[in-house]
PDB file of C-alpha atoms in Angstrom:
ATOM      1  CA  MET A   1      10.452   6.294   4.922  1.00 78.00           C
ATOM      2  CA  GLU A   2       9.520   2.687   4.283  1.00 84.00           C
ATOM      3  CA  VAL A   3       6.006   1.951   3.073  1.00 85.00           C
ATOM      4  CA  SER A   4       4.152  -1.263   2.378  1.00 86.00           C
ATOM      5  CA  TRP A   5       1.271  -1.710  -0.050  1.00 85.00           C
ATOM      6  CA  GLY A   6      -2.168  -1.731   1.537  1.00 88.00           C
ATOM      7  CA  SER A   7      -1.028  -0.459   4.938  1.00 94.00           C
ATOM      8  CA  ILE A   8      -1.416   2.782   6.871  1.00 97.00           C
ATOM      9  CA  THR A   9       2.186   3.614   5.963  1.00 97.00           C
ATOM     10  CA  LEU A  10       0.908   4.822   2.583  1.00 97.00           C
ATOM     11  CA  VAL A  11      -1.215   7.428   4.364  1.00 98.00           C
ATOM     12  CA  ASP A  12       1.801   8.318   6.504  1.00 98.00           C
ATOM     13  CA  ALA A  13       3.769   8.941   3.309  1.00 97.00           C
ATOM     14  CA  GLU A  14       0.957  11.028   1.800  1.00 98.00           C
ATOM     15  CA  LYS A  15       0.785  13.194   4.910  1.00 98.00           C
ATOM     16  CA  ARG A  16       4.563  13.656   4.919  1.00 98.00           C
ATOM     17  CA  LEU A  17       4.600  14.647   1.242  1.00 98.00           C
ATOM     18  CA  LEU A  18       1.821  17.165   1.821  1.00 99.00           C
ATOM     19  CA  ALA A  19       3.478  18.560   4.943  1.00 99.00           C
ATOM     20  CA  ASN A  20       6.747  19.154   3.118  1.00 98.00           C
ATOM     21  CA  ALA A  21       5.009  20.718   0.118  1.00 98.00           C
ATOM     22  CA  LEU A  22       3.062  23.032   2.441  1.00 99.00           C
ATOM     23  CA  LEU A  23       6.331  24.525   3.696  1.00 98.00           C
ATOM     24  CA  ASP A  24       6.540  26.412   0.397  1.00 98.00           C
ATOM     25  CA  PHE A  25       3.892  29.114   0.785  1.00 97.00           C
ATOM     26  CA  SER A  26       3.699  29.600  -2.981  1.00 97.00           C
ATOM     27  CA  ASN A  27       2.204  26.117  -3.403  1.00 98.00           C
ATOM     28  CA  GLU A  28      -1.582  26.278  -3.723  1.00 98.00           C
ATOM     29  CA  ARG A  29      -2.513  22.943  -5.318  1.00 99.00           C
ATOM     30  CA  PHE A  30      -1.158  19.507  -4.450  1.00 99.00           C
ATOM     31  CA  VAL A  31      -1.352  16.538  -6.824  1.00 98.00           C
ATOM     32  CA  LEU A  32      -0.430  12.962  -5.936  1.00 98.00           C
ATOM     33  CA  LEU A  33       0.559  10.809  -8.910  1.00 97.00           C
ATOM     34  CA  SER A  34       2.461   7.564  -9.333  1.00 94.00           C
ATOM     35  CA  GLU A  35       5.500   6.767 -11.453  1.00 95.00           C
ATOM     36  CA  SER A  36       3.134   5.116 -13.948  1.00 96.00           C
ATOM     37  CA  CYS A  37       1.070   8.297 -14.507  1.00 97.00           C
ATOM     38  CA  ILE A  38       1.452  10.700 -17.427  1.00 96.00           C
ATOM     39  CA  PRO A  39       0.009  14.143 -18.214  1.00 95.00           C
ATOM     40  CA  VAL A  40      -2.432  14.236 -21.128  1.00 95.00           C
ATOM     41  CA  PHE A  41      -2.345  18.031 -21.432  1.00 94.00           C
ATOM     42  CA  ASN A  42       0.561  20.447 -21.287  1.00 93.00           C
ATOM     43  CA  PHE A  43       1.539  22.071 -18.015  1.00 93.00           C
ATOM     44  CA  PRO A  44      -0.020  25.512 -18.640  1.00 94.00           C
ATOM     45  CA  THR A  45      -3.375  23.803 -19.284  1.00 96.00           C
ATOM     46  CA  VAL A  46      -3.060  21.680 -16.140  1.00 97.00           C
ATOM     47  CA  TYR A  47      -2.068  24.709 -14.076  1.00 98.00           C
ATOM     48  CA  GLU A  48      -4.969  26.851 -15.268  1.00 98.00           C
ATOM     49  CA  TYR A  49      -7.458  24.017 -14.696  1.00 98.00           C
ATOM     50  CA  LEU A  50      -6.336  23.451 -11.117  1.00 99.00           C
ATOM     51  CA  ILE A  51      -5.560  26.980  -9.961  1.00 98.00           C
ATOM     52  CA  ASN A  52      -8.938  28.263 -11.179  1.00 98.00           C
ATOM     53  CA  SER A  53     -10.976  25.395  -9.747  1.00 99.00           C
ATOM     54  CA  GLU A  54     -13.356  26.151  -6.893  1.00 98.00           C
ATOM     55  CA  GLN A  55     -13.019  22.575  -5.628  1.00 98.00           C
ATOM     56  CA  SER A  56     -10.438  19.869  -5.081  1.00 99.00           C
ATOM     57  CA  PHE A  57     -10.487  16.544  -6.906  1.00 99.00           C
ATOM     58  CA  VAL A  58     -10.735  13.490  -4.668  1.00 98.00           C
ATOM     59  CA  GLU A  59     -12.816  10.564  -5.854  1.00 97.00           C
ATOM     60  CA  SER A  60     -15.324   9.722  -3.116  1.00 96.00           C
ATOM     61  CA  TYR A  61     -18.200   7.248  -3.339  1.00 94.00           C
ATOM     62  CA  ASN A  62     -19.904   4.416  -1.485  1.00 92.00           C
ATOM     63  CA  ILE A  63     -21.483   1.461  -3.258  1.00 86.00           C
ATOM     64  CA  ASP A  64     -22.714  -1.815  -1.831  1.00 84.00           C
ATOM     65  CA  THR A  65     -19.866  -4.063  -2.943  1.00 79.00           C
ATOM     66  CA  PRO A  66     -17.214  -6.025  -1.020  1.00 77.00           C
ATOM     67  CA  GLN A  67     -14.569  -3.613  -2.368  1.00 80.00           C
ATOM     68  CA  SER A  68     -16.386  -0.511  -1.067  1.00 84.00           C
ATOM     69  CA  ALA A  69     -19.023  -0.751   1.672  1.00 87.00           C
ATOM     70  CA  GLY A  70     -17.774  -4.241   2.501  1.00 86.00           C
ATOM     71  CA  ARG A  71     -14.507  -2.839   3.837  1.00 95.00           C
ATOM     72  CA  TYR A  72     -16.199  -0.828   6.580  1.00 96.00           C
ATOM     73  CA  ASN A  73     -15.301  -1.908  10.113  1.00 96.00           C
ATOM     74  CA  ARG A  74     -18.113  -1.498  12.655  1.00 96.00           C
ATOM     75  CA  ARG A  75     -15.525  -0.622  15.293  1.00 97.00           C
ATOM     76  CA  MET A  76     -15.188   2.761  13.582  1.00 97.00           C
ATOM     77  CA  ALA A  77     -18.600   3.786  14.938  1.00 97.00           C
ATOM     78  CA  PRO A  78     -19.778   6.161  16.279  1.00 97.00           C
ATOM     79  CA  HIS A  79     -17.135   8.434  14.742  1.00 98.00           C
ATOM     80  CA  ILE A  80     -17.579   6.972  11.258  1.00 98.00           C
ATOM     81  CA  LEU A  81     -20.938   5.406  10.413  1.00 98.00           C
ATOM     82  CA  PRO A  82     -21.604   2.985   7.529  1.00 96.00           C
ATOM     83  CA  GLU A  83     -23.420   5.641   5.511  1.00 96.00           C
ATOM     84  CA  GLN A  84     -20.450   7.996   5.911  1.00 97.00           C
ATOM     85  CA  TRP A  85     -17.903   5.485   4.646  1.00 97.00           C
ATOM     86  CA  ARG A  86     -16.287   6.386   1.334  1.00 97.00           C
ATOM     87  CA  LYS A  87     -13.861   4.901  -1.191  1.00 96.00           C
ATOM     88  CA  GLY A  88     -11.861   6.502  -3.983  1.00 95.00           C
ATOM     89  CA  SER A  89      -8.735   6.515  -6.077  1.00 94.00           C
ATOM     90  CA  GLU A  90      -5.547   7.025  -4.098  1.00 93.00           C
ATOM     91  CA  TRP A  91      -4.374   9.561  -6.717  1.00 96.00           C
ATOM     92  CA  PHE A  92      -5.804  12.885  -5.603  1.00 98.00           C
ATOM     93  CA  GLU A  93      -5.596  16.669  -5.906  1.00 99.00           C
ATOM     94  CA  LEU A  94      -6.062  19.006  -2.932  1.00 99.00           C
ATOM     95  CA  ASN A  95      -6.072  22.749  -2.546  1.00 98.00           C
ATOM     96  CA  ARG A  96      -3.985  24.293   0.205  1.00 98.00           C
ATOM     97  CA  GLU A  97      -6.819  24.540   2.730  1.00 98.00           C
ATOM     98  CA  LEU A  98      -7.706  20.858   2.462  1.00 98.00           C
ATOM     99  CA  ALA A  99      -4.070  19.782   2.436  1.00 99.00           C
ATOM    100  CA  VAL A 100      -3.604  21.572   5.768  1.00 98.00           C
ATOM    101  CA  ARG A 101      -6.715  19.863   7.165  1.00 98.00           C
ATOM    102  CA  VAL A 102      -5.551  16.405   6.105  1.00 98.00           C
ATOM    103  CA  VAL A 103      -2.075  16.876   7.544  1.00 98.00           C
ATOM    104  CA  ALA A 104      -3.470  18.246  10.824  1.00 98.00           C
ATOM    105  CA  ASP A 105      -6.024  15.496  11.378  1.00 98.00           C
ATOM    106  CA  TYR A 106      -5.068  12.915  13.957  1.00 97.00           C
ATOM    107  CA  LYS A 107      -8.419  11.786  15.361  1.00 98.00           C
ATOM    108  CA  TYR A 108      -9.739  10.136  12.201  1.00 98.00           C
ATOM    109  CA  TYR A 109      -6.307   9.054  11.044  1.00 98.00           C
ATOM    110  CA  SER A 110      -5.919   7.126  14.316  1.00 98.00           C
ATOM    111  CA  ILE A 111      -9.261   5.386  13.725  1.00 98.00           C
ATOM    112  CA  PHE A 112      -8.037   4.202  10.345  1.00 98.00           C
ATOM    113  CA  ARG A 113      -4.688   3.146  11.783  1.00 97.00           C
ATOM    114  CA  LYS A 114      -6.468   0.995  14.339  1.00 97.00           C
ATOM    115  CA  HIS A 115      -9.398  -0.389  12.380  1.00 97.00           C
ATOM    116  CA  CYS A 116      -8.612  -0.240   8.632  1.00 97.00           C
ATOM    117  CA  ARG A 117      -6.526  -3.313   7.928  1.00 92.00           C
ATOM    118  CA  PRO A 118      -6.522  -5.698   4.959  1.00 88.00           C
ATOM    119  CA  SER A 119      -8.839  -6.135   3.214  1.00 89.00           C
ATOM    120  CA  CYS A 120      -9.402  -2.476   4.076  1.00 95.00           C
ATOM    121  CA  TYR A 121      -6.807  -0.273   2.394  1.00 95.00           C
ATOM    122  CA  PRO A 122      -6.373   3.114   4.117  1.00 97.00           C
ATOM    123  CA  ASP A 123      -5.041   4.981   1.079  1.00 96.00           C
ATOM    124  CA  GLU A 124      -8.312   4.257  -0.758  1.00 96.00           C
ATOM    125  CA  HIS A 125     -10.593   5.264   2.128  1.00 97.00           C
ATOM    126  CA  TYR A 126      -9.058   7.700   4.612  1.00 98.00           C
ATOM    127  CA  ILE A 127      -8.989  10.948   2.607  1.00 98.00           C
ATOM    128  CA  PRO A 128     -12.283  10.283   0.731  1.00 98.00           C
ATOM    129  CA  THR A 129     -14.059   9.535   4.032  1.00 98.00           C
ATOM    130  CA  TYR A 130     -12.485  12.416   5.941  1.00 98.00           C
ATOM    131  CA  LEU A 131     -13.384  14.958   3.256  1.00 98.00           C
ATOM    132  CA  HIS A 132     -16.923  13.597   3.003  1.00 98.00           C
ATOM    133  CA  LEU A 133     -17.375  14.000   6.753  1.00 98.00           C
ATOM    134  CA  PHE A 134     -16.180  17.585   7.040  1.00 97.00           C
ATOM    135  CA  HIS A 135     -15.413  19.261   3.724  1.00 96.00           C
ATOM    136  CA  GLY A 136     -17.709  17.708   1.138  1.00 94.00           C
ATOM    137  CA  SER A 137     -18.665  21.016  -0.459  1.00 95.00           C
ATOM    138  CA  LEU A 138     -15.003  21.684  -1.247  1.00 97.00           C
ATOM    139  CA  ASN A 139     -14.571  18.415  -3.135  1.00 98.00           C
ATOM    140  CA  ALA A 140     -15.676  17.626  -6.686  1.00 98.00           C
ATOM    141  CA  ASN A 141     -15.976  13.908  -5.774  1.00 97.00           C
ATOM    142  CA  ARG A 142     -14.113  12.850  -8.893  1.00 97.00           C
ATOM    143  CA  THR A 143     -10.601  11.991  -9.941  1.00 97.00           C
ATOM    144  CA  ILE A 144      -8.614  13.833 -12.602  1.00 98.00           C
ATOM    145  CA  THR A 145      -6.553  10.722 -13.414  1.00 98.00           C
ATOM    146  CA  TRP A 146      -7.935   8.518 -16.201  1.00 97.00           C
ATOM    147  CA  VAL A 147      -7.591   4.759 -15.811  1.00 95.00           C
ATOM    148  CA  ASP A 148      -8.851   1.799 -17.830  1.00 94.00           C
ATOM    149  CA  TRP A 149     -10.706  -0.872 -15.849  1.00 89.00           C
ATOM    150  CA  SER A 150     -12.405  -2.373 -18.904  1.00 87.00           C
ATOM    151  CA  ARG A 151     -10.328  -5.553 -18.839  1.00 85.00           C
ATOM    152  CA  GLY A 152     -11.573  -6.520 -15.388  1.00 77.00           C
ATOM    153  CA  GLY A 153      -9.553  -7.829 -12.485  1.00 76.00           C
ATOM    154  CA  PRO A 154      -8.013  -6.118  -9.444  1.00 77.00           C
ATOM    155  CA  HIS A 155      -5.614  -3.950 -11.457  1.00 83.00           C
ATOM    156  CA  PRO A 156      -6.184  -1.510 -14.340  1.00 90.00           C
ATOM    157  CA  ALA A 157      -4.877  -1.987 -17.862  1.00 94.00           C
ATOM    158  CA  ARG A 158      -1.184  -1.232 -18.372  1.00 96.00           C
ATOM    159  CA  TYR A 159       0.005   0.401 -21.579  1.00 96.00           C
ATOM    160  CA  GLY A 160       3.432   0.115 -23.192  1.00 96.00           C
ATOM    161  CA  ALA A 161       5.309   1.398 -26.221  1.00 96.00           C
ATOM    162  CA  GLY A 162       3.052  -0.361 -28.726  1.00 94.00           C
ATOM    163  CA  ASN A 163      -0.018   1.502 -27.479  1.00 94.00           C
ATOM    164  CA  ILE A 164       1.313   5.045 -27.664  1.00 94.00           C
ATOM    165  CA  ASN A 165       0.318   7.263 -30.578  1.00 93.00           C
ATOM    166  CA  VAL A 166      -1.458  10.543 -31.233  1.00 92.00           C
ATOM    167  CA  ASP A 167      -4.884   8.928 -31.498  1.00 93.00           C
ATOM    168  CA  PHE A 168      -4.460   7.154 -28.154  1.00 93.00           C
ATOM    169  CA  ILE A 169      -3.717  10.401 -26.298  1.00 94.00           C
ATOM    170  CA  LYS A 170      -6.604  12.146 -28.053  1.00 92.00           C
ATOM    171  CA  ALA A 171      -8.913   9.263 -27.120  1.00 93.00           C
ATOM    172  CA  ILE A 172      -8.061   9.746 -23.445  1.00 94.00           C
ATOM    173  CA  ARG A 173      -8.751  13.469 -23.708  1.00 93.00           C
ATOM    174  CA  ASN A 174     -12.006  12.965 -25.582  1.00 89.00           C
ATOM    175  CA  ASN A 175     -13.388   9.771 -24.084  1.00 88.00           C
ATOM    176  CA  GLY A 176     -17.021  10.843 -23.946  1.00 88.00           C
ATOM    177  CA  THR A 177     -16.994  11.612 -20.229  1.00 92.00           C
ATOM    178  CA  GLN A 178     -18.939  14.611 -18.960  1.00 95.00           C
ATOM    179  CA  CYS A 179     -18.258  16.173 -15.570  1.00 97.00           C
ATOM    180  CA  LEU A 180     -18.776  19.392 -13.639  1.00 97.00           C
ATOM    181  CA  TYR A 181     -16.098  22.059 -13.390  1.00 98.00           C
ATOM    182  CA  ASN A 182     -17.023  25.123 -11.326  1.00 98.00           C
ATOM    183  CA  SER A 183     -20.682  24.055 -11.602  1.00 96.00           C
ATOM    184  CA  LYS A 184     -20.571  23.915 -15.408  1.00 97.00           C
ATOM    185  CA  HIS A 185     -20.591  20.839 -17.628  1.00 97.00           C
ATOM    186  CA  THR A 186     -17.342  20.079 -19.423  1.00 97.00           C
ATOM    187  CA  SER A 187     -15.743  17.259 -21.383  1.00 96.00           C
ATOM    188  CA  VAL A 188     -12.291  18.043 -19.938  1.00 96.00           C
ATOM    189  CA  CYS A 189     -12.379  15.723 -16.952  1.00 97.00           C
ATOM    190  CA  TYR A 190      -8.936  14.088 -16.905  1.00 97.00           C
ATOM    191  CA  LEU A 191      -5.575  15.838 -16.776  1.00 98.00           C
ATOM    192  CA  PHE A 192      -3.490  12.715 -16.180  1.00 98.00           C
ATOM    193  CA  ALA A 193      -3.659   9.035 -17.079  1.00 97.00           C
ATOM    194  CA  ARG A 194      -2.319   5.710 -15.865  1.00 96.00           C
ATOM    195  CA  LYS A 195      -1.102   2.972 -15.974  1.00 96.00           C
ATOM    196  CA  PHE A 196       1.965   3.206 -18.242  1.00 97.00           C
ATOM    197  CA  ALA A 197       4.973   0.899 -18.441  1.00 97.00           C
ATOM    198  CA  PRO A 198       8.544   2.276 -18.638  1.00 97.00           C
ATOM    199  CA  SER A 199       8.648   1.244 -22.305  1.00 97.00           C
ATOM    200  CA  ALA A 200       6.039   3.930 -23.051  1.00 95.00           C
ATOM    201  CA  LEU A 201       8.458   6.741 -22.200  1.00 95.00           C
ATOM    202  CA  GLY A 202      10.236   6.893 -25.569  1.00 94.00           C
ATOM    203  CA  PRO A 203       7.076   7.084 -27.701  1.00 93.00           C
ATOM    204  CA  LEU A 204       5.581   9.608 -25.268  1.00 93.00           C
ATOM    205  CA  MET A 205       8.654  11.825 -25.567  1.00 93.00           C
ATOM    206  CA  ASN A 206       8.219  11.752 -29.342  1.00 91.00           C
ATOM    207  CA  LEU A 207       4.758  13.280 -28.880  1.00 89.00           C
ATOM    208  CA  THR A 208       5.845  16.145 -26.643  1.00 85.00           C
ATOM    209  CA  SER A 209       6.172  18.679 -29.456  1.00 82.00           C
ATOM    210  CA  THR A 210       2.947  17.664 -31.192  1.00 82.00           C
ATOM    211  CA  VAL A 211      -0.138  16.455 -29.371  1.00 80.00           C
ATOM    212  CA  LEU A 212       1.222  17.151 -25.864  1.00 76.00           C
ATOM    213  CA  ASP A 213       2.637  20.545 -26.900  1.00 74.00           C
ATOM    214  CA  PHE A 214       5.421  20.670 -24.304  1.00 62.00           C
TER     215      PHE A 214
END
């Protein structure tokens, strides 16, 4: 299907991906990543982290900025109120129960289709808001994809071949962040990272047998 950046078609694509993945009854966890994402742990570690988690991982917050609360459309009331509005990373992880709920929802999806238009971006608001409204206790309210916004601007830092080495991967793993996992504090908060250029692939492949342990 054709999609366009910043439009409801991105949510359409997310729902279609989830719906197709749900057809395989052995699938229990569903992760959305981009072509510029990489794993920062090996697959057994990622699997154990996700399959044993009591919650899903969808970033969901509301702060008084033009990029967050400022995107709320008053026409969404009374179904979605300003204090219920949420924003988050479009790269998410859902368990099977929540994936089914997201795919099945039409009422709130239709509100976003009608009223969330640029500069409101549905892929950054629909799932975070929907989960906050109905399934907040099942969501950890955080992302498992590391990203570097330290350079400022509308887009995160992008890393290429010259940035990739053992210390860089270890720095992402051990970046000083603390989070909750099954109600316990942990320093393992990110399983994936972005944003990486195609030129990073070769150096990353050279690390697969060492730091990434693939």
